[in-house]
Coordinates of C-alpha atoms in Angstrom, one line a residue:
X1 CA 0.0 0.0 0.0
X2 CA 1.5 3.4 -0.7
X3 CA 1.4 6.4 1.2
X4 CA 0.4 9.0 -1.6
X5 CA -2.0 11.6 -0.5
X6 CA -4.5 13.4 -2.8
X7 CA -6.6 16.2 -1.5
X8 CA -9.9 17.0 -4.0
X9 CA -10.4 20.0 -5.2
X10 CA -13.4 22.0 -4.7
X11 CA -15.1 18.7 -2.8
X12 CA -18.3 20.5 -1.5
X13 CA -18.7 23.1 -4.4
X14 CA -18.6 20.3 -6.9
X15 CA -20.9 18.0 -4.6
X16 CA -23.3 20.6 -3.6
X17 CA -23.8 21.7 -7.6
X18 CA -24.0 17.9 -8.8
X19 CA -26.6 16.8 -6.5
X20 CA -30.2 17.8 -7.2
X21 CA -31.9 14.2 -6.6
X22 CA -30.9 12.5 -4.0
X23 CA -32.3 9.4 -5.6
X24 CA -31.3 9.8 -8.9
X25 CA -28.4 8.3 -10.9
X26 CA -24.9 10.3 -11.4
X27 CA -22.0 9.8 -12.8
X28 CA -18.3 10.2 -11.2
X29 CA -16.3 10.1 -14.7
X30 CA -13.2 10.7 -13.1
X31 CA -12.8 8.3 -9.8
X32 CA -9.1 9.1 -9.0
X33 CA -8.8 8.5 -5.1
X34 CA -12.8 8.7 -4.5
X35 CA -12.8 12.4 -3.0
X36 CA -16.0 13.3 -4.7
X37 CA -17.5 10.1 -5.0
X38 CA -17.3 9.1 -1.2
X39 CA -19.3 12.3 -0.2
X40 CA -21.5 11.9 -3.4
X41 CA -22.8 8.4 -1.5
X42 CA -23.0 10.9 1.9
X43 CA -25.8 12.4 0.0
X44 CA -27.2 10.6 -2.0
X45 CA -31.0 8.1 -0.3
X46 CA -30.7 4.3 -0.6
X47 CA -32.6 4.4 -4.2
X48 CA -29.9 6.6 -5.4
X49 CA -27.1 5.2 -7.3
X50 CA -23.5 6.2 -8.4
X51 CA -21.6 4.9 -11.3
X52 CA -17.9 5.6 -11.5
X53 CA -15.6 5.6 -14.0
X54 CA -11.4 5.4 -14.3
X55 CA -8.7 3.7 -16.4
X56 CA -5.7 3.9 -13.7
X57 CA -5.4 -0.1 -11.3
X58 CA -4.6 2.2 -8.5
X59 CA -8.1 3.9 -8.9
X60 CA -10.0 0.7 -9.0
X61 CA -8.2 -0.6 -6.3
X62 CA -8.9 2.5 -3.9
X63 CA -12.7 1.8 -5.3
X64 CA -12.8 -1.9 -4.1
X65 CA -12.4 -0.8 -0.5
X66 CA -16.1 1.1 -1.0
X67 CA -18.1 -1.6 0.2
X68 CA -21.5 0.4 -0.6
X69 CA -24.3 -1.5 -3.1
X70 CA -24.7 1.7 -4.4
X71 CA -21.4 2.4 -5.7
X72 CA -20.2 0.5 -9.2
X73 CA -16.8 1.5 -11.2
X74 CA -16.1 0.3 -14.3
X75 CA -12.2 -0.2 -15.7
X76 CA -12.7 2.9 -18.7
X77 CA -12.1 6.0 -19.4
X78 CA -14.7 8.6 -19.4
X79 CA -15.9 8.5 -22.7
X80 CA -17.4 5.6 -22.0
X81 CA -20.8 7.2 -20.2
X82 CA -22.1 7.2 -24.0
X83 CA -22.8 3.8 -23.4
X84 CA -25.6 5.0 -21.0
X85 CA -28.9 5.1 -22.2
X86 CA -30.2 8.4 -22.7
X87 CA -31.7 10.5 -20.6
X88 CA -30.7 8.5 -17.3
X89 CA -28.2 10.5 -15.6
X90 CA -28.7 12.9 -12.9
X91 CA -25.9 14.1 -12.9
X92 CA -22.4 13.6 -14.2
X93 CA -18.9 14.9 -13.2
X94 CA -15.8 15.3 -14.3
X95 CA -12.5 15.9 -12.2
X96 CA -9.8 16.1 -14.9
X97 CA -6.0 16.2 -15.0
X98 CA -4.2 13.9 -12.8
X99 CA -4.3 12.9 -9.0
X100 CA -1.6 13.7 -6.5
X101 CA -0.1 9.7 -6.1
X102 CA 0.1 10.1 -9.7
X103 CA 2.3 12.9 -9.5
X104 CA 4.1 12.0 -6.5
X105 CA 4.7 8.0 -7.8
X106 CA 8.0 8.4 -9.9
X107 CA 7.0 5.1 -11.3
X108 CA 4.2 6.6 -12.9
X109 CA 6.4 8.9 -15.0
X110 CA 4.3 11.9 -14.6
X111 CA 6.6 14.6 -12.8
X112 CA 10.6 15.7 -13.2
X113 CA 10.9 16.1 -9.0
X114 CA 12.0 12.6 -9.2
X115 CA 13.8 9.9 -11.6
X116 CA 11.7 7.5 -12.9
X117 CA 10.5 5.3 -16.0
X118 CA 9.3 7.4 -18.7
X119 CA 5.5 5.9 -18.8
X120 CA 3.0 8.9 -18.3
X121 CA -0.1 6.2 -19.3
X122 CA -3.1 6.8 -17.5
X123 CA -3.7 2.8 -17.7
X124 CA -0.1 1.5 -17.6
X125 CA -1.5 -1.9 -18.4
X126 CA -2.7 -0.9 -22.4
X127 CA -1.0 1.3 -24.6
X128 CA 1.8 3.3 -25.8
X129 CA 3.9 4.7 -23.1
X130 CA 5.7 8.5 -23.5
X131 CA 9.0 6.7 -23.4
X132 CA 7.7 4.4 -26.7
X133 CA 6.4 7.3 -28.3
X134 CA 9.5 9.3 -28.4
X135 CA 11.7 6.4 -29.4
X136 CA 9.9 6.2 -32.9
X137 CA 8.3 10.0 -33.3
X138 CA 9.9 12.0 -36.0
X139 CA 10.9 15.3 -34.9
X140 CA 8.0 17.8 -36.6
X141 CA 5.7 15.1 -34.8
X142 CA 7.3 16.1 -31.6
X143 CA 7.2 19.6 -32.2
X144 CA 3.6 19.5 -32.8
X145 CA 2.7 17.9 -29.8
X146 CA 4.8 20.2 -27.8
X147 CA 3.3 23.0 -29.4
X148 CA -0.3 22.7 -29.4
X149 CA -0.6 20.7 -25.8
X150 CA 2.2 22.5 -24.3
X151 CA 1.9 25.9 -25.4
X152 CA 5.4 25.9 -25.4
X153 CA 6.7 28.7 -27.9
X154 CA 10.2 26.9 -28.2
X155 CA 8.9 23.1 -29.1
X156 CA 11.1 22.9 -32.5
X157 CA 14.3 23.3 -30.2
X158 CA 13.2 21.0 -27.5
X159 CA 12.2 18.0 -30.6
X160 CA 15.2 18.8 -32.6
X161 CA 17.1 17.7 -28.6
X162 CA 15.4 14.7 -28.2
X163 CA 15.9 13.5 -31.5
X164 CA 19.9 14.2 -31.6
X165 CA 19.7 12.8 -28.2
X166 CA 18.0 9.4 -29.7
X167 CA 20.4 9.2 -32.6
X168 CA 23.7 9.9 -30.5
X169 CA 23.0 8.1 -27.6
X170 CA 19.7 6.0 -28.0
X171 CA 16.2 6.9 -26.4
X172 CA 15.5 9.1 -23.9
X173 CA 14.3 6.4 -20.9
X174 CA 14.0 8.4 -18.3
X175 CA 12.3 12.1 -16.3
X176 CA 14.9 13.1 -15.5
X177 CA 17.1 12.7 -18.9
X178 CA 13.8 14.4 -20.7
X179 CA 13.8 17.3 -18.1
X180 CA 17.8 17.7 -18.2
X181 CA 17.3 18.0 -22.4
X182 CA 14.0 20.6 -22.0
X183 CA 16.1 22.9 -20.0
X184 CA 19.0 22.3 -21.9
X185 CA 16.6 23.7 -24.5
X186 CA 14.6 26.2 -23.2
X187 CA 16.4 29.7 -23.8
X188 CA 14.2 31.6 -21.1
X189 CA 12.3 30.1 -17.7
X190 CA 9.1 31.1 -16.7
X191 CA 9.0 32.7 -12.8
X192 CA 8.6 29.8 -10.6
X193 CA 8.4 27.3 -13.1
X194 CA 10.3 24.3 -13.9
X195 CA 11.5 24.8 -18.1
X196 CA 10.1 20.9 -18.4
X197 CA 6.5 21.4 -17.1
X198 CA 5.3 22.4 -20.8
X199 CA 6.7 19.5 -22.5
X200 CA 5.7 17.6 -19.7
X201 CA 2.1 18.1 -19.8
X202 CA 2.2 17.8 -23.9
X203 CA 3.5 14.5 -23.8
X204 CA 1.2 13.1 -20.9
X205 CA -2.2 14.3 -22.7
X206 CA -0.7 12.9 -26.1
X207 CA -0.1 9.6 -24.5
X208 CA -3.4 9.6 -22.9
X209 CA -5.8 11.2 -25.4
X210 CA -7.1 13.5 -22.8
X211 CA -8.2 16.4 -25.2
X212 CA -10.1 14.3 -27.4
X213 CA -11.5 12.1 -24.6
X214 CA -12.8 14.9 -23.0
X215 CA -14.9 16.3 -26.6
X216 CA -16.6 12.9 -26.4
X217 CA -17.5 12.4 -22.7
X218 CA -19.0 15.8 -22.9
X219 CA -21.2 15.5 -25.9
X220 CA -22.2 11.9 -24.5
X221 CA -23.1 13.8 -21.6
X222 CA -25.9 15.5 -23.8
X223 CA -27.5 12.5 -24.2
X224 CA -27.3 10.7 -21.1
X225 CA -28.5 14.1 -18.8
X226 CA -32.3 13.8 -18.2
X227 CA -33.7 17.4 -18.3
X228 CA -32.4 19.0 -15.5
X229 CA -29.5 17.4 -14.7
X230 CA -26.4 18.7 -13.8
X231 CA -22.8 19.0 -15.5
X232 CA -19.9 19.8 -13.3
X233 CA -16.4 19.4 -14.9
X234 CA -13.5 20.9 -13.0
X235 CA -10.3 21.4 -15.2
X236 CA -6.6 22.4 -14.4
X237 CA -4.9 24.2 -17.8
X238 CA -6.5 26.5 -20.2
X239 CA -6.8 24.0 -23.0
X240 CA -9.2 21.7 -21.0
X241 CA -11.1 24.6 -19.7
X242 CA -11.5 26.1 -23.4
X243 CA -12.7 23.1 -24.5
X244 CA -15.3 22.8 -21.5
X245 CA -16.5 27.1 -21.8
X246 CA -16.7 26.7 -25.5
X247 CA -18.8 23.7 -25.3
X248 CA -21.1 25.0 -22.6
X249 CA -21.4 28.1 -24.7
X250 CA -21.8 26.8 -28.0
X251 CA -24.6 24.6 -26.3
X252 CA -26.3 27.1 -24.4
X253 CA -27.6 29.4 -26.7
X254 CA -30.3 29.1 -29.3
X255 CA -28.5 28.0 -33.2
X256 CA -30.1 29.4 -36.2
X257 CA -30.0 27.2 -39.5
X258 CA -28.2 28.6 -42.0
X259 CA -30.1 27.3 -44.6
X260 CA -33.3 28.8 -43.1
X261 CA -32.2 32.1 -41.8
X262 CA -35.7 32.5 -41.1
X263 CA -37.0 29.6 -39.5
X264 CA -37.3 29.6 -35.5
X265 CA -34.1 29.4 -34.0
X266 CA -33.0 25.6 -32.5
X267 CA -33.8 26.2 -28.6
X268 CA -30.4 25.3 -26.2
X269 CA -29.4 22.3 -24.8
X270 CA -27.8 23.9 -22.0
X271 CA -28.0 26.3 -19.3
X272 CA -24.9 27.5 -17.8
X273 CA -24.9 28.1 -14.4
X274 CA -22.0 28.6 -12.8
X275 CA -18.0 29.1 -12.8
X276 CA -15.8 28.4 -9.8
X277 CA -12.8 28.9 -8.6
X278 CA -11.2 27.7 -5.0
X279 CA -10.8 30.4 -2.0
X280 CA -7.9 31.8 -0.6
X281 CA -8.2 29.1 2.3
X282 CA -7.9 26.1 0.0
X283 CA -5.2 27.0 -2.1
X284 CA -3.2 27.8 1.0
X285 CA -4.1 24.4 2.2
X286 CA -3.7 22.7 -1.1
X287 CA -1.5 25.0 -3.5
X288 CA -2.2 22.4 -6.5
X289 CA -5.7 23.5 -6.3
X290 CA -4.4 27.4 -7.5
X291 CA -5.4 26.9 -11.5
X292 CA -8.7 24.7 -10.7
X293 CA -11.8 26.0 -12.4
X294 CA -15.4 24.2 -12.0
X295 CA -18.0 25.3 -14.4
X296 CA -21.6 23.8 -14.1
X297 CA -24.1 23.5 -16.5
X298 CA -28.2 21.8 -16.2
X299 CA -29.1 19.9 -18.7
X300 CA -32.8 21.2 -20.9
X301 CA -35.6 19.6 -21.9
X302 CA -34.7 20.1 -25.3
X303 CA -33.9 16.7 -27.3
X304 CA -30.7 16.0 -29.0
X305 CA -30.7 16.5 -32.9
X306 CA -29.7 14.0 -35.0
X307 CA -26.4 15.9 -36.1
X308 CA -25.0 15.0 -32.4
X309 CA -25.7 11.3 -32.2
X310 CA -22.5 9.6 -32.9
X311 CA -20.8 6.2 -32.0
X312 CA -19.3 5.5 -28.9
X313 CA -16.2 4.7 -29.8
X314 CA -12.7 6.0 -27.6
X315 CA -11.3 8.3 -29.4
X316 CA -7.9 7.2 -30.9
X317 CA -5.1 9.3 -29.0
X318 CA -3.3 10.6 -31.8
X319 CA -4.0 14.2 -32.8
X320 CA -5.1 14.1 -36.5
X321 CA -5.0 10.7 -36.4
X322 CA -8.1 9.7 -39.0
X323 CA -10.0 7.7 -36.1
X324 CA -13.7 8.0 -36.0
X325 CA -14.7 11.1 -33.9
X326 CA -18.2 11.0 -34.8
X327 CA -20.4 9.2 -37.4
X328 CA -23.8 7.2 -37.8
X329 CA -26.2 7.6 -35.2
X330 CA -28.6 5.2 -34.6
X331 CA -31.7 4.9 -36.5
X332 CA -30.1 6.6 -39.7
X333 CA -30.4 9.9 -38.0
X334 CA -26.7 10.9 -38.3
X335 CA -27.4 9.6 -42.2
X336 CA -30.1 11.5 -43.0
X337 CA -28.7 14.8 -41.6
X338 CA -25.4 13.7 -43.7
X339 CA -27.2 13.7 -46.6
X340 CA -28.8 16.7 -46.6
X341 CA -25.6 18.7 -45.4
X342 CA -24.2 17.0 -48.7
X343 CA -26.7 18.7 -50.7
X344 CA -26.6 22.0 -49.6
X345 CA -22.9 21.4 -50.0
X346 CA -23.4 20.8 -53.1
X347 CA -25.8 23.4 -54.0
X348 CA -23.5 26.0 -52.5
X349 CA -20.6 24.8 -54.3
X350 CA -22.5 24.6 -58.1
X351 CA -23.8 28.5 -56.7
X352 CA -20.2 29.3 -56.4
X353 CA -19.3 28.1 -59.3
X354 CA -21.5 30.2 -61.4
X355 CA -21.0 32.7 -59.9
X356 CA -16.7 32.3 -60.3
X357 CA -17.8 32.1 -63.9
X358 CA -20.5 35.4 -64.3
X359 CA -17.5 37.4 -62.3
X360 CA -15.1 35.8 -64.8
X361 CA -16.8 36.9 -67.9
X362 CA -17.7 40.5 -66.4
X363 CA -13.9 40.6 -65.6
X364 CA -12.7 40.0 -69.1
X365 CA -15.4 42.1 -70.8
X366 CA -14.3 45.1 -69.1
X367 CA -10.4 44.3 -70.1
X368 CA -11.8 44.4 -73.5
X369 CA -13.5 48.0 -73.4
X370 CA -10.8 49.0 -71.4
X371 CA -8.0 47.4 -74.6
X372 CA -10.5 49.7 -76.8
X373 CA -10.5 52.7 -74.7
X374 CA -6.9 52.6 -74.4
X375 CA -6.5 52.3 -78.7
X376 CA -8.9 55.0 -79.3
X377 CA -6.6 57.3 -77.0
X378 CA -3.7 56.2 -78.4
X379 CA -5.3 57.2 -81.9
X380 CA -6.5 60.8 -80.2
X381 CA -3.4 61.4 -79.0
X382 CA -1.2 61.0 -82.5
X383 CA -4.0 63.0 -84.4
X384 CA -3.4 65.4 -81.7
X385 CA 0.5 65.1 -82.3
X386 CA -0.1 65.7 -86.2
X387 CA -2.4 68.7 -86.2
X388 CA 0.1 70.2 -83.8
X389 CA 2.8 69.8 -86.3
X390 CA 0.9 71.4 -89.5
X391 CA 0.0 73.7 -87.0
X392 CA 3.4 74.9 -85.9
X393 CA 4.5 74.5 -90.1
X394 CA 1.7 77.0 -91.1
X395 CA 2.9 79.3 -88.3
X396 CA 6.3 79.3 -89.6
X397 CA 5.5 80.3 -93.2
X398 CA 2.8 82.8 -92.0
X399 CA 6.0 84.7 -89.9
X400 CA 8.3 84.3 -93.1
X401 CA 5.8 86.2 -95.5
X402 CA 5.0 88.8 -93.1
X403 CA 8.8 89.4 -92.0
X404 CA 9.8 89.5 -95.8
X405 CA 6.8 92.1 -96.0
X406 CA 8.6 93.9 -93.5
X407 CA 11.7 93.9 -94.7
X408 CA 10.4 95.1 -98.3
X409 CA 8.4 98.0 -96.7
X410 CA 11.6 99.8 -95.1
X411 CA 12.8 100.7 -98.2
X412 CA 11.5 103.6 -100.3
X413 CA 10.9 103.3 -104.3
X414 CA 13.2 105.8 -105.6
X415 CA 14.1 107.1 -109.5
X416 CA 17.7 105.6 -109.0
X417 CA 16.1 101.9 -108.1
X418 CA 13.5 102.4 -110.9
X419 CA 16.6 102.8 -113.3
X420 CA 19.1 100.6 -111.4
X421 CA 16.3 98.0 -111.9
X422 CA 15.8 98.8 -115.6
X423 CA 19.2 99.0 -117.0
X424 CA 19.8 96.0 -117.8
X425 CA 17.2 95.6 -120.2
X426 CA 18.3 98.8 -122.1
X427 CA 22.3 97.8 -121.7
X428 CA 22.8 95.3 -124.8
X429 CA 20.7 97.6 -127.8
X430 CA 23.0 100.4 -127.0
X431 CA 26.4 98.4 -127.3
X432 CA 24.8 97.2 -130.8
X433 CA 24.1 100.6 -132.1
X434 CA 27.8 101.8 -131.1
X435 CA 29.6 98.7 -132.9
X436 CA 28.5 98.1 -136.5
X437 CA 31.6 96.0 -136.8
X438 CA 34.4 98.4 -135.8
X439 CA 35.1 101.3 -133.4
X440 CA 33.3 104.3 -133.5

């Protein structure tokens, strides 16, 4: 028996929103170390019942010692409440992250404080473990991961480490070897942060399929929460808590079709109640508890359409991986609504197209009146060029004449031009008259 202590978060806030029929049926999705679940029995009357939910031994283990007729557990992870028949649950609640013997356990392979096994597998008993995972992962695959579950802006530095780690030396075995080569990596540290906790986190929901676990167990909880019921999820990092606000909030509001803009909005599935964070006194009694935040939804009356039924499948725990997410509901529903999504798909994409084609032909007859426009300038402007030429050639003559008739008008006619002008004419006769073939 170990001596691991966990402490639950927000016990009595979670219980106390949960419980609104004491002889209903809820749902403890996440069992950990029984916190929530022992004082769910507390208040819950003999006809009530409480189904629990965990893929770790060491929960089931800690849930044998229950010895209550009320109490089940089943070894699965909490996407698994699908299987429920609808509209059956009172309740359903989700603690999510990991428990404190998880962390503290270096056998686990959850935390850098202490040396142990690379493993980080919810259910060490099926599965890939971190340590596998990193052995065969390319090095963009690694960045990735780090990147998008780590929110670590310097993942391509910390994968390119690992991987000249694997091919110098071999794998990286160890928490201690992968925190030495994050921080090795890591050119700035956050305040009061260990460099590795990032990467740490990254590779652990990987491994586990947390993210894409938790899309499932929530929209299964829209079909297994009679009207009324309650859903309580308490998450630890933004990404899980994004995932459970924007699912509340998507749910809660009324959805207008698209394709009938003005057909009565779809009424909400949800109402959201409530978002809670711990008090002063139990983060200075549990400091772990500092980033917990519950939020609590009740389920409506409203029935689930057929675009949400889906199978019941675990999801596959690879991030783009190709596994079903959703698909066929039962009864054809999923089908139907498939099929008529395809068509307006289809009619949206032929209305597209013709209208591509009508901008296409607008587009290329205006470049053709604009190629004529541009001609019949270029024809204006050398007519222009040409009359402007004969005009500046008439000019020129018009300033010849009138300076030659300038010129001319200076001078005054006089009797000595008159016979300057006419003696040559009268020259010759006199030279014949004086020369009849010899001298005078």
């Amino acid at each position: 028996m170990n001596t691991w202590s966990h402490t639950t978060v927000l016990l009595n806030e979670a219980v106390d929103a949960l419980v609104t029929d004491p002889q209903g049926q809820y749902v403890d999705a996440t069992f950990g170390r029984g916190g929530h679940a022992c004082l769910l029995l507390q208040r819950l009357a003999p006809a009530g019942r409480l189904l629990a939910y965990d893929k770790d031994p060491e929960a089931l283990a800690e849930a044998a010692r229950i010895a209550d007729a009320r109490f089940s557990i089943r070894h699965q992870g909490f996407a698994a409440i699908g299987e429920l028949p609808p509209g059956s649950v009172a309740g359903v609640l989700m603690d999510l992250g990991i428990s404190s013997p998880q962390i503290d356990n270096p056998a686990r392979g959850f935390s850098f404080r202490a040396d142990g096994p690379l493993d980080m597998r919810m259910d060490p008993t099926r599965g890939q473990s971190a340590a596998e995972w990193l052995a065969v992962a390319d090095q963009g695959q690694i960045a990735e991961v780090i990147r998008e579950y780590g929110e670590e802006r310097f993942a391509g530095a910390i994968a390119k480490a690992i991987v000249s780690r694997r091919q110098e030396r071999g794998p990286v075995a160890g928490t201690a070897e992968l925190a030495e080569l994050v921080a090795g990596a890591v050119k700035t540290r956050e305040p009061g942060q260990n460099p590795a906790t990032r990467t740490f986190q990254a590779v652990r929901i990987f491994v586990n399929a947390e993210l894409e676990e938790l899309e499932q167990a929530l929209t299964a909880s829209l079909h297994v929460l009679q009207p009324g019921g309650r859903l309580v999820v308490i998450s630890f990092h933004s990404l899980e808590d994004r995932i459970v606000k924007q699912f509340i909030a998507r749910h809660a509001k009324a959805v207008v079709d698209r394709r009938a803009p003005f057909a009565e909005p779809a009424p909400a599935l949800l109402r959201a109640l409530a978002r809670v964070r711990p008090g002063a006194a139990e983060v200075a009694a549990n400091p772990r508890a500092r980033s917990a935040i519950m939020r609590v939804a009740e389920r409506t009356d409203v029935p689930v359409p057929a675009s949400l039924h889906q199978r019941r499948e675990p999801p596959p725990g690879r991030p783009g991986g190709g596994g079903a997410r959703g698909g066929g509901g039962a009864g054809g529903g999923a089908g139907a609504g498939m099929t008529r999504l395809s068509i307006v798909l289809l009619v949206a994409v032929i209305v597209s197209a013709l209208y591509l084609v009508r901008v296409q032909y607008d587009s290329r007859r205006l470049f053709t009146e604009l190629h004529r426009a541009v001609a019949e300038a270029h024809l204006l402007d050398t007519e222009h060029s040409r009359l402007q030429v004969e005009k500046r050639a008439e000019a020129t003559s018009l300033r010849v004449e009138k300076l030659a008739q300038g010129k001319l008008a200076m001078r005054t006619v006089t009797p000595a031009i008159t016979e300057y002008v006419n003696a040559p004419a009268a020259l010759p006769a006199a030279s014949a008259a004086s020369t009849p073939g010899g001298r005078p």
